[in-house]
Short mmCIF file of C-alpha atoms in Angstrom, two decimals:
data_model
loop_
_atom_site.label_atom_id
_atom_site.label_comp_id
_atom_site.label_asym_id
_atom_site.label_seq_id
_atom_site.Cartn_x
_atom_site.Cartn_y
_atom_site.Cartn_z
CA MET A 802 0.09 0.07 -0.11
CA MET A 803 0.50 3.75 -0.55
CA LYS A 804 2.79 5.28 2.78
CA PRO A 805 1.99 8.81 3.83
CA LYS A 806 4.51 11.84 4.22
CA ALA A 807 5.59 12.53 7.99
CA SER A 808 5.03 16.54 7.20
CA SER A 809 2.13 18.48 7.60
CA PHE A 810 -0.67 19.25 4.86
CA SER A 811 -3.84 21.18 5.88
CA SER A 812 -6.49 18.71 6.15
CA SER A 813 -8.25 19.51 2.38
CA THR A 814 -4.84 18.72 -0.03
CA SER A 815 -3.53 15.79 2.36
CA SER A 816 -6.80 14.27 2.09
CA SER A 817 -5.93 13.50 -1.04
CA SER A 818 -4.25 10.78 -0.62
CA LEU A 819 -7.07 8.94 0.76
CA LEU A 820 -7.22 5.60 -0.78
CA ILE A 821 -9.80 2.55 0.44
CA ARG A 822 -9.64 -1.36 0.04
CA THR A 823 -12.55 -2.69 2.18
CA LYS A 824 -11.23 -6.12 3.86
CA HIS A 825 -14.34 -7.17 5.58
CA ARG A 826 -18.37 -6.68 4.62
CA PHE A 827 -19.33 -4.21 7.33
CA SER A 828 -23.40 -3.85 8.14
CA PRO A 829 -24.91 -1.04 7.05
CA TYR A 830 -24.88 0.99 10.61
CA LEU A 831 -22.12 -0.40 12.01
CA PHE A 832 -20.53 1.31 8.95
CA ILE A 833 -22.81 4.60 8.25
CA THR A 834 -21.29 5.07 11.83
CA LEU A 835 -17.23 4.67 11.33
CA LEU A 836 -17.81 6.82 8.36
CA ALA A 837 -19.48 9.08 10.48
CA PHE A 838 -17.30 9.07 13.06
CA ILE A 839 -14.74 8.91 10.85
CA LEU A 840 -15.71 12.00 8.74
CA PHE A 841 -16.11 14.05 12.43
CA ALA A 842 -12.89 13.53 13.56
CA SER A 843 -10.83 14.40 9.84
CA ILE A 844 -12.68 18.09 9.78
CA LEU A 845 -10.70 18.27 13.35
CA TYR A 846 -7.73 15.98 12.86
CA GLY A 847 -7.00 16.01 8.88
CA HIS A 848 -5.12 12.78 7.32
CA ASP A 849 -3.93 11.16 10.14
CA SER A 850 -7.64 9.96 11.12
CA PHE A 851 -8.04 8.88 7.12
CA PHE A 852 -4.68 7.11 6.90
CA ILE A 853 -6.26 5.56 10.53
CA PHE A 854 -9.45 4.02 8.54
CA GLN A 855 -7.40 2.67 5.12
CA GLN A 856 -5.44 1.18 7.30
CA LEU A 857 -9.04 -0.07 9.18
CA LEU A 858 -10.38 -1.23 5.32
CA HIS A 859 -7.14 -1.61 3.47
CA ASN A 860 -6.32 -5.12 1.61
CA LYS A 861 -8.22 -7.47 -0.18
CA HIS A 862 -11.16 -5.14 -1.61
CA ASN A 863 -11.44 -8.16 -4.74
CA THR A 864 -12.86 -11.40 -1.69
CA LEU A 865 -15.73 -9.15 -2.31
CA LEU A 866 -16.05 -9.19 -5.63
CA SER A 867 -16.68 -12.54 -8.26
CA THR A 868 -13.47 -13.46 -9.85
CA PRO A 869 -14.10 -16.23 -12.63
CA THR A 870 -10.41 -14.82 -14.40
CA GLU A 871 -7.54 -14.09 -12.16
CA PHE A 872 -3.55 -13.86 -13.53
CA THR A 873 -0.90 -15.58 -11.52
CA GLU A 874 2.00 -13.45 -11.31
CA LEU A 875 4.25 -13.45 -14.86
CA THR A 876 7.25 -16.49 -14.67
CA HIS A 877 8.80 -14.46 -17.40
CA PRO A 878 12.35 -12.86 -17.08
CA PRO A 879 11.69 -9.00 -16.54
CA LEU A 880 11.27 -7.76 -20.20
CA PRO A 881 12.33 -3.64 -20.73
CA GLU A 882 9.22 -2.67 -20.25
CA GLN A 883 9.01 -3.94 -17.25
CA GLN A 884 11.37 -2.17 -15.84
CA ASP A 885 11.08 1.36 -14.11
CA PHE A 886 13.27 4.31 -16.24
CA SER A 887 12.60 7.26 -13.89
CA TYR A 888 15.86 6.55 -11.54
CA SER A 889 18.36 4.37 -10.85
CA SER A 890 18.22 2.35 -7.67
CA GLU A 891 21.74 4.74 -6.59
CA ARG A 892 19.92 7.57 -7.48
CA ARG A 893 16.85 6.64 -5.21
CA THR A 894 18.76 5.65 -1.81
CA GLU A 895 20.44 9.28 -2.56
CA GLU A 896 17.09 11.46 -2.43
CA LYS A 897 15.90 9.46 0.47
CA GLU A 898 18.62 10.17 2.04
CA LYS A 899 18.26 13.90 1.33
CA GLU A 900 14.86 13.45 2.04
CA LYS A 901 13.52 15.04 -1.32
CA VAL A 902 9.52 15.37 -1.34
CA ALA A 903 9.00 15.76 -5.59
CA ALA A 904 6.38 18.18 -5.83
CA VAL A 905 2.62 17.40 -5.20
CA ALA A 906 4.12 14.44 -3.94
CA VAL A 907 1.93 13.36 0.06
CA GLY A 908 3.34 10.25 0.20
CA GLU A 909 5.73 7.42 -1.45
CA THR A 910 5.13 3.84 -2.40
CA GLU A 911 5.74 0.94 -0.20
CA GLU A 912 9.97 -0.03 -1.06
CA GLY A 913 9.58 -2.94 -3.82
CA CYS A 914 6.03 -2.25 -4.52
CA ASP A 915 5.43 -2.56 -8.22
CA VAL A 916 2.44 -1.33 -9.36
CA PHE A 917 2.64 -2.62 -12.94
CA SER A 918 2.78 -5.18 -12.77
CA GLY A 919 -0.94 -7.56 -11.14
CA ARG A 920 -3.48 -9.06 -12.78
CA TRP A 921 -7.24 -7.85 -13.72
CA VAL A 922 -9.43 -9.03 -11.17
CA ARG A 923 -13.68 -8.86 -12.18
CA ASP A 924 -15.22 -5.32 -9.60
CA GLU A 925 -18.96 -5.25 -10.52
CA LEU A 926 -18.70 -2.66 -6.94
CA THR A 927 -16.33 -0.46 -8.24
CA ARG A 928 -16.73 -0.28 -11.85
CA PRO A 929 -16.85 1.60 -13.97
CA LEU A 930 -16.02 4.98 -11.79
CA TYR A 931 -18.44 7.37 -14.42
CA GLN A 932 -21.26 5.96 -16.75
CA GLU A 933 -20.47 7.22 -20.34
CA SER A 934 -23.67 9.46 -20.35
CA ASP A 935 -22.72 11.90 -18.32
CA CYS A 936 -20.08 12.38 -19.56
CA PRO A 937 -20.29 15.29 -22.93
CA TYR A 938 -16.71 14.92 -23.15
CA ILE A 939 -16.30 11.71 -24.66
CA GLN A 940 -15.45 11.99 -28.24
CA PRO A 941 -17.80 10.66 -30.64
CA GLN A 942 -14.77 8.21 -31.42
CA LEU A 943 -14.90 6.74 -27.97
CA THR A 944 -18.62 6.14 -27.05
CA CYS A 945 -19.40 3.09 -27.22
CA GLN A 946 -22.56 1.78 -25.31
CA GLU A 947 -24.19 5.19 -27.70
CA HIS A 948 -22.74 3.46 -30.63
CA GLY A 949 -24.46 -0.56 -30.71
CA ARG A 950 -21.90 -2.19 -28.30
CA PRO A 951 -24.08 -4.95 -26.72
CA GLU A 952 -22.02 -5.63 -23.92
CA MET A 953 -20.60 -3.97 -20.98
CA GLU A 954 -17.79 -6.08 -19.81
CA TYR A 955 -15.11 -4.44 -20.05
CA GLN A 956 -15.98 -1.76 -17.98
CA ARG A 957 -16.03 -4.36 -14.86
CA TRP A 958 -12.21 -5.13 -14.52
CA ARG A 959 -9.61 -3.76 -12.15
CA TRP A 960 -5.92 -3.78 -11.68
CA GLN A 961 -4.62 -5.10 -8.60
CA PRO A 962 -0.78 -5.31 -8.49
CA HIS A 963 1.37 -8.53 -7.00
CA GLY A 964 1.82 -8.00 -3.57
CA CYS A 965 1.01 -5.19 -3.27
CA ASP A 966 -2.03 -2.00 -3.42
CA LEU A 967 -2.61 0.02 -5.95
CA PRO A 968 -4.78 2.94 -4.69
CA THR A 969 -8.17 2.52 -5.92
CA ILE A 970 -10.35 5.17 -6.15
CA THR A 971 -13.93 3.42 -5.11
CA LYS A 972 -17.31 4.62 -5.98
CA LEU A 973 -18.03 5.70 -2.17
CA PHE A 974 -15.09 8.24 -1.87
CA LEU A 975 -15.11 9.16 -5.80
CA THR A 976 -16.63 12.66 -4.95
CA PHE A 977 -14.35 13.36 -1.72
CA LEU A 978 -10.90 12.53 -3.40
CA PHE A 979 -11.11 14.05 -6.35
CA ASN A 980 -12.12 17.12 -4.48
CA SER A 981 -8.92 16.78 -2.61
CA THR A 982 -8.00 16.46 -6.08
CA LEU A 983 -9.26 19.30 -7.18
CA GLU A 984 -8.00 21.32 -4.56
CA THR A 985 -4.66 19.88 -5.03
CA LEU A 986 -4.59 21.48 -8.80
CA ARG A 987 -5.81 24.59 -7.39
CA GLY A 988 -3.75 26.82 -9.05
CA LYS A 989 -2.03 24.77 -11.58
CA ARG A 990 -1.99 23.57 -14.97
CA MET A 991 -2.08 19.80 -16.24
CA LEU A 992 -0.99 19.48 -19.46
CA PHE A 993 -0.91 16.01 -21.66
CA VAL A 994 0.85 15.79 -24.61
CA GLY A 995 1.25 13.98 -27.16
CA ASP A 996 -1.51 11.57 -30.24
CA SER A 997 -5.02 10.68 -29.79
CA LEU A 998 -4.12 7.29 -26.94
CA ASN A 999 -3.25 10.29 -24.77
CA ARG A 1000 -6.20 11.99 -25.48
CA GLY A 1001 -7.95 9.48 -24.54
CA GLN A 1002 -6.70 9.54 -21.06
CA TYR A 1003 -6.80 13.35 -21.11
CA VAL A 1004 -10.52 12.74 -22.00
CA SER A 1005 -10.88 10.43 -19.01
CA LEU A 1006 -9.41 12.45 -16.42
CA VAL A 1007 -11.19 15.49 -17.95
CA CYS A 1008 -14.94 12.34 -17.03
CA LEU A 1009 -13.54 11.39 -13.67
CA LEU A 1010 -13.35 14.94 -12.35
CA HIS A 1011 -16.61 17.04 -13.49
CA SER A 1012 -19.53 16.08 -12.31
CA LEU A 1013 -17.80 17.62 -8.86
CA ILE A 1014 -18.09 21.18 -10.29
CA PRO A 1015 -20.63 22.69 -10.93
CA GLU A 1016 -22.11 23.70 -14.66
CA GLY A 1017 -21.65 27.20 -14.40
CA ALA A 1018 -18.10 26.69 -13.34
CA LYS A 1019 -16.47 24.62 -15.58
CA SER A 1020 -15.62 25.21 -19.57
CA MET A 1021 -13.92 23.07 -22.14
CA GLU A 1022 -11.96 25.10 -25.15
CA THR A 1023 -10.21 23.90 -27.92
CA PHE A 1024 -7.44 26.34 -30.14
CA ASP A 1025 -5.81 24.15 -32.86
CA SER A 1026 -3.41 21.84 -31.05
CA LEU A 1027 -5.23 22.60 -27.63
CA THR A 1028 -7.70 21.70 -26.04
CA VAL A 1029 -8.28 23.12 -22.07
CA PHE A 1030 -10.84 22.50 -19.71
CA THR A 1031 -10.56 24.50 -17.13
CA ALA A 1032 -11.72 24.40 -13.38
CA LYS A 1033 -12.69 27.92 -12.81
CA GLU A 1034 -13.24 28.01 -9.42
CA TYR A 1035 -10.27 26.25 -8.90
CA ASN A 1036 -8.06 28.39 -11.34
CA ALA A 1037 -6.95 24.95 -12.57
CA THR A 1038 -6.51 23.68 -16.55
CA ILE A 1039 -6.48 20.29 -17.62
CA GLU A 1040 -4.99 20.67 -20.98
CA PHE A 1041 -4.54 17.85 -24.22
CA TYR A 1042 -1.86 19.36 -26.62
CA TRP A 1043 -2.16 16.80 -30.16
CA ALA A 1044 1.52 16.41 -30.77
CA PRO A 1045 1.71 12.88 -32.31
CA PHE A 1046 5.93 12.15 -32.25
CA LEU A 1047 6.96 14.94 -30.06
CA LEU A 1048 8.85 16.88 -32.34
CA GLU A 1049 7.40 19.11 -35.98
CA SER A 1050 6.42 16.89 -38.38
CA ASN A 1051 3.82 17.32 -41.12
CA SER A 1052 0.56 15.20 -39.46
CA ASP A 1053 0.89 18.08 -36.78
CA ASN A 1054 -2.66 19.76 -37.92
CA ALA A 1055 -5.03 18.69 -35.43
CA PHE A 1056 -8.39 18.11 -37.24
CA ILE A 1057 -6.46 16.90 -40.95
CA HIS A 1058 -3.60 14.77 -39.96
CA ARG A 1059 -4.11 11.72 -42.15
CA VAL A 1060 -0.66 11.48 -43.90
CA SER A 1061 0.43 7.95 -45.14
CA ASP A 1062 3.93 9.25 -46.45
CA ARG A 1063 5.25 11.53 -42.79
CA ILE A 1064 7.96 13.21 -41.88
CA VAL A 1065 9.62 14.21 -38.94
CA ARG A 1066 11.78 17.17 -38.88
CA LYS A 1067 15.24 16.54 -36.43
CA GLY A 1068 15.89 18.50 -33.63
CA SER A 1069 12.02 21.24 -34.25
CA ILE A 1070 10.45 20.53 -30.87
CA ASN A 1071 10.63 24.22 -29.26
CA LYS A 1072 8.46 24.41 -31.81
CA HIS A 1073 5.24 22.82 -30.17
CA GLY A 1074 7.25 22.77 -26.58
CA ARG A 1075 7.29 26.98 -26.05
CA PHE A 1076 2.89 26.39 -26.32
CA TRP A 1077 3.94 23.65 -23.19
CA LYS A 1078 6.69 26.33 -20.92
CA GLY A 1079 4.34 26.82 -17.14
CA ALA A 1080 2.73 23.31 -16.54
CA ASP A 1081 3.32 21.59 -13.53
CA ILE A 1082 2.01 18.41 -14.35
CA VAL A 1083 3.10 17.03 -17.78
CA VAL A 1084 2.25 13.53 -19.28
CA PHE A 1085 3.93 12.83 -22.56
CA ASN A 1086 4.05 9.78 -25.22
CA THR A 1087 4.32 9.71 -28.80
CA TYR A 1088 4.20 5.72 -30.28
CA LEU A 1089 1.82 4.97 -32.28
CA TRP A 1090 2.29 7.04 -35.43
CA TRP A 1091 5.96 5.94 -35.78
CA ILE A 1092 5.31 2.11 -36.52
CA THR A 1093 4.71 3.18 -40.29
CA GLY A 1094 6.49 -1.02 -41.41
CA SER A 1095 9.29 1.61 -42.85
CA LYS A 1096 12.37 3.89 -42.88
CA MET A 1097 11.00 7.17 -41.15
CA LYS A 1098 11.78 10.30 -43.45
CA ILE A 1099 13.65 12.73 -40.97
CA LEU A 1100 14.00 16.44 -42.42
CA LEU A 1101 17.35 18.05 -41.72
CA GLY A 1102 15.92 21.90 -42.00
CA SER A 1103 12.83 22.99 -42.55
CA PHE A 1104 9.07 22.78 -44.10
CA ASN A 1105 9.93 25.86 -45.65
CA ASP A 1106 13.38 24.90 -48.05
CA GLU A 1107 12.16 25.18 -51.07
CA ALA A 1108 14.53 22.25 -51.24
CA LYS A 1109 14.50 19.96 -48.91
CA GLU A 1110 17.10 17.56 -47.53
CA ILE A 1111 15.87 14.20 -46.28
CA VAL A 1112 17.44 11.28 -44.42
CA GLU A 1113 15.92 7.72 -43.78
CA LEU A 1114 16.22 6.49 -39.99
CA SER A 1115 14.92 3.12 -38.41
CA THR A 1116 12.13 3.62 -36.64
CA GLU A 1117 14.02 2.97 -33.52
CA GLU A 1118 16.64 5.53 -34.30
CA ALA A 1119 14.03 8.11 -34.94
CA TYR A 1120 12.47 7.49 -32.01
CA ARG A 1121 15.69 7.60 -30.06
CA MET A 1122 16.51 11.22 -32.09
CA ALA A 1123 12.33 12.16 -30.52
CA MET A 1124 13.47 10.62 -27.01
CA LYS A 1125 16.59 12.80 -26.59
CA SER A 1126 14.99 15.41 -27.71
CA MET A 1127 12.02 14.89 -25.03
CA VAL A 1128 14.82 14.55 -22.26
CA LYS A 1129 16.84 17.86 -23.41
CA TRP A 1130 13.79 19.74 -23.62
CA VAL A 1131 12.08 18.60 -19.89
CA LYS A 1132 16.44 20.03 -18.33
CA GLN A 1133 16.02 22.51 -20.05
CA ASN A 1134 12.51 23.66 -19.39
CA MET A 1135 11.35 22.56 -16.55
CA ASP A 1136 11.76 22.80 -12.95
CA PRO A 1137 11.68 19.94 -11.20
CA ASN A 1138 11.04 21.45 -7.99
CA ARG A 1139 8.23 22.62 -8.79
CA THR A 1140 6.93 19.68 -11.56
CA ARG A 1141 6.31 16.71 -12.24
CA VAL A 1142 7.08 15.18 -15.39
CA PHE A 1143 5.86 11.56 -16.94
CA PHE A 1144 6.21 9.87 -20.24
CA THR A 1145 3.58 7.00 -20.97
CA SER A 1146 4.53 4.29 -23.01
CA MET A 1147 3.32 2.52 -25.84
CA SER A 1148 -0.39 1.32 -26.30
CA PRO A 1149 -1.18 -2.09 -27.61
CA SER A 1150 -3.12 -2.62 -30.37
CA HIS A 1151 -4.64 -5.76 -31.10
CA ALA A 1152 -4.86 -6.99 -34.71
CA LYS A 1153 -4.45 -10.49 -34.60
CA SER A 1154 -6.22 -12.97 -32.72
CA ILE A 1155 -4.41 -15.97 -33.27
CA GLU A 1156 -1.48 -14.45 -31.16
CA TRP A 1157 -4.03 -14.89 -28.02
CA GLY A 1158 -5.53 -18.46 -29.45
CA GLY A 1159 -8.25 -16.62 -31.75
CA GLU A 1160 -8.89 -17.55 -34.90
CA ALA A 1161 -6.59 -16.66 -38.14
CA GLY A 1162 -7.69 -13.26 -39.57
CA GLY A 1163 -9.60 -12.54 -36.29
CA ASN A 1164 -8.84 -9.21 -34.31
CA CYS A 1165 -10.03 -7.01 -31.05
CA TYR A 1166 -13.98 -7.59 -33.27
CA ASN A 1167 -16.23 -9.81 -29.91
CA GLU A 1168 -13.89 -9.89 -28.15
CA THR A 1169 -15.34 -9.86 -24.30
CA THR A 1170 -13.07 -10.81 -21.74
CA PRO A 1171 -9.30 -10.09 -20.89
CA ILE A 1172 -6.13 -12.65 -21.71
CA ASP A 1173 -5.03 -15.08 -18.65
CA ASP A 1174 -1.76 -15.71 -19.95
CA PRO A 1175 -0.10 -14.31 -17.91
CA THR A 1176 3.71 -14.25 -21.01
CA TYR A 1177 1.11 -12.30 -23.72
CA TRP A 1178 2.40 -9.39 -25.39
CA GLY A 1179 1.46 -8.96 -28.70
CA SER A 1180 3.45 -8.25 -31.67
CA ASP A 1181 2.18 -4.54 -31.87
CA SER A 1182 4.26 -3.93 -28.93
CA TYR A 1183 8.15 -2.71 -30.59
CA LYS A 1184 9.96 -4.51 -27.79
CA SER A 1185 13.08 -2.09 -29.54
CA ILE A 1186 10.86 0.84 -28.58
CA MET A 1187 11.14 -0.12 -25.26
CA GLN A 1188 14.85 -0.93 -25.03
CA VAL A 1189 15.22 2.95 -26.53
CA ILE A 1190 13.54 4.50 -23.48
CA GLY A 1191 15.50 2.35 -20.87
CA GLU A 1192 18.48 3.27 -22.73
CA VAL A 1193 17.27 6.94 -22.94
CA PHE A 1194 16.10 7.77 -19.44
CA ARG A 1195 18.80 5.60 -17.68
CA LYS A 1196 21.61 7.46 -19.84
CA SER A 1197 19.89 10.74 -18.36
CA ASN A 1198 20.04 12.04 -14.80
CA VAL A 1199 16.49 14.52 -15.66
CA PRO A 1200 13.05 12.94 -13.47
CA ILE A 1201 11.06 12.00 -15.78
CA THR A 1202 8.57 9.35 -14.69
CA PHE A 1203 8.06 6.88 -16.30
CA LEU A 1204 4.39 4.71 -16.75
CA ASN A 1205 4.30 1.74 -17.34
CA ILE A 1206 1.19 0.60 -19.56
CA THR A 1207 2.05 -2.06 -21.67
CA GLN A 1208 1.84 -4.98 -20.28
CA LEU A 1209 -1.16 -4.35 -17.99
CA SER A 1210 -2.79 -3.01 -21.26
CA ASN A 1211 -1.96 -6.21 -23.51
CA TYR A 1212 -4.24 -8.29 -21.79
CA ARG A 1213 -6.91 -5.83 -22.50
CA LYS A 1214 -8.06 -7.61 -26.08
CA ASP A 1215 -11.87 -6.84 -24.54
CA ALA A 1216 -11.06 -2.48 -24.01
CA HIS A 1217 -10.70 -2.07 -28.22
CA THR A 1218 -13.77 0.22 -29.06
CA SER A 1219 -13.97 -2.48 -32.44
CA ILE A 1220 -16.61 -1.61 -34.69
CA TYR A 1221 -18.70 0.67 -31.79
CA LYS A 1222 -18.03 3.92 -32.78
CA LYS A 1223 -18.47 6.65 -34.90
CA GLN A 1224 -17.34 6.16 -38.37
CA TRP A 1225 -16.23 8.60 -40.39
CA ASN A 1226 -17.04 7.08 -44.20
CA PRO A 1227 -19.54 5.10 -44.76
CA LEU A 1228 -19.27 1.81 -44.19
CA THR A 1229 -18.97 -0.36 -47.95
CA PRO A 1230 -20.99 -3.94 -48.84
CA GLN A 1231 -17.92 -5.73 -48.34
CA GLN A 1232 -17.03 -4.40 -44.26
CA LEU A 1233 -20.62 -5.12 -42.92
CA ALA A 1234 -20.09 -8.39 -44.21
CA ASN A 1235 -17.28 -8.90 -42.51
CA PRO A 1236 -17.18 -6.18 -39.37
CA SER A 1237 -13.80 -7.24 -38.15
CA SER A 1238 -12.43 -5.79 -41.78
CA TYR A 1239 -12.99 -1.82 -40.01
CA ALA A 1240 -12.48 -2.30 -36.78
CA ASP A 1241 -10.42 -0.21 -35.04
CA CYS A 1242 -8.09 -2.14 -32.45
CA THR A 1243 -6.19 1.09 -31.35
CA HIS A 1244 -7.72 3.48 -29.66
CA TRP A 1245 -10.16 2.31 -26.23
CA CYS A 1246 -13.63 2.88 -25.02
CA LEU A 1247 -14.41 4.83 -22.00
CA PRO A 1248 -15.23 4.15 -19.37
CA GLY A 1249 -12.42 1.24 -19.80
CA LEU A 1250 -8.99 0.21 -19.87
CA GLN A 1251 -7.81 4.05 -19.47
CA ASP A 1252 -9.54 5.51 -16.07
CA THR A 1253 -6.84 2.43 -14.94
CA TRP A 1254 -3.76 4.82 -16.75
CA ASN A 1255 -5.40 7.84 -14.85
CA GLU A 1256 -5.62 6.00 -11.73
CA LEU A 1257 -1.63 4.39 -12.27
CA LEU A 1258 -0.61 8.40 -12.59
CA TYR A 1259 -2.88 9.56 -9.54
CA ALA A 1260 -0.39 6.54 -7.58
CA LYS A 1261 3.08 8.19 -8.68
CA LEU A 1262 2.02 12.38 -8.88
CA PHE A 1263 1.05 11.54 -5.40
CA TYR A 1264 2.77 8.41 -3.92
CA PRO A 1265 6.42 8.60 -6.17
#
């Protein structure tokens, strides 16, 4: 479980670390009485009383659940994607000795706890964390129920790390928890930068928070590549900036970017980075757009040059170039004493059902349960890219927290939008006769998997 820091915080801010895991079935009267006492005590004593309550109720929440599918502990040797590239063990020791506290943090993760290694357990008690119909900000590409998905099983899974507990957002304390989160974000700017997968995580977070804000006290506006959700009462913004390569490219138009012949300009991160300055929390991602099946075209000059000098690099070398640019930009523009920077690993696709024991020619279409093989790793998730990330991060002393969502997302073949989304072009008779031919096995339904990504972000933000 996550341990609170032994420093004092205001009741509103420190209470954001409240995370509830139930162990025993309480009688309704006893539970209501206990809850009332704790709420009263919290007003008097702040964070400490909530921590006591957490201790009473934590662990084994899943004993109350129906769990027909539980994944056993990973048995294969650690893959590059399972490593924490944020800090070396030596650096972590040095920071503990100096008693450095990361910006925004209110506690720390239990020693040896890897929240990214675990299993999916079915949870009808606390999932989903919100209803699709209650969040007006979900794009029509992600509203699976609205577009006819016949079941909701994909919404009812919770991530359970091996050997420790992930801070879990339960329905009972969702309002309290995120009010505290908003208090923590008061006067701050949180920014997601990357592609449509990062935008999905951004929208998930907005959906988790928006119901706590009165209708007239919030807004969502889009300015070209930048989308801004504002909580006016808190003077806080949660933003998304479209930059699928992080570097300047010919795919940067936020609305017209379906370019097959992709070109990325070397050393051009400042073109977008000028819009990121001043953010207090930044969450980067980039992967999908680099995977073209061929070499990447890299522009050495400017897109305005009449004669353009273009070279071709392997996917890995081109990606390494982008990662080095990102790390350099963070070092030059982000103050680690006041900002937190995250990088989210690749979001997997599920385009080949034969890889998980399905029929040849199939994909994520009609899949309703997670993959139960703990060693599963899809071919669409390039291990070579994970190795590049690891190498760049290990050679850097820039404090970037790595959100390793790849392995846990690899299991979720059931959570994609598939055919249940807005189709931008009319479907042909051939497509209608073969639904898997137009199934989207890249993006994810909301609510769903990406809410878990935000739980992991929450854990690493407040409990690094």
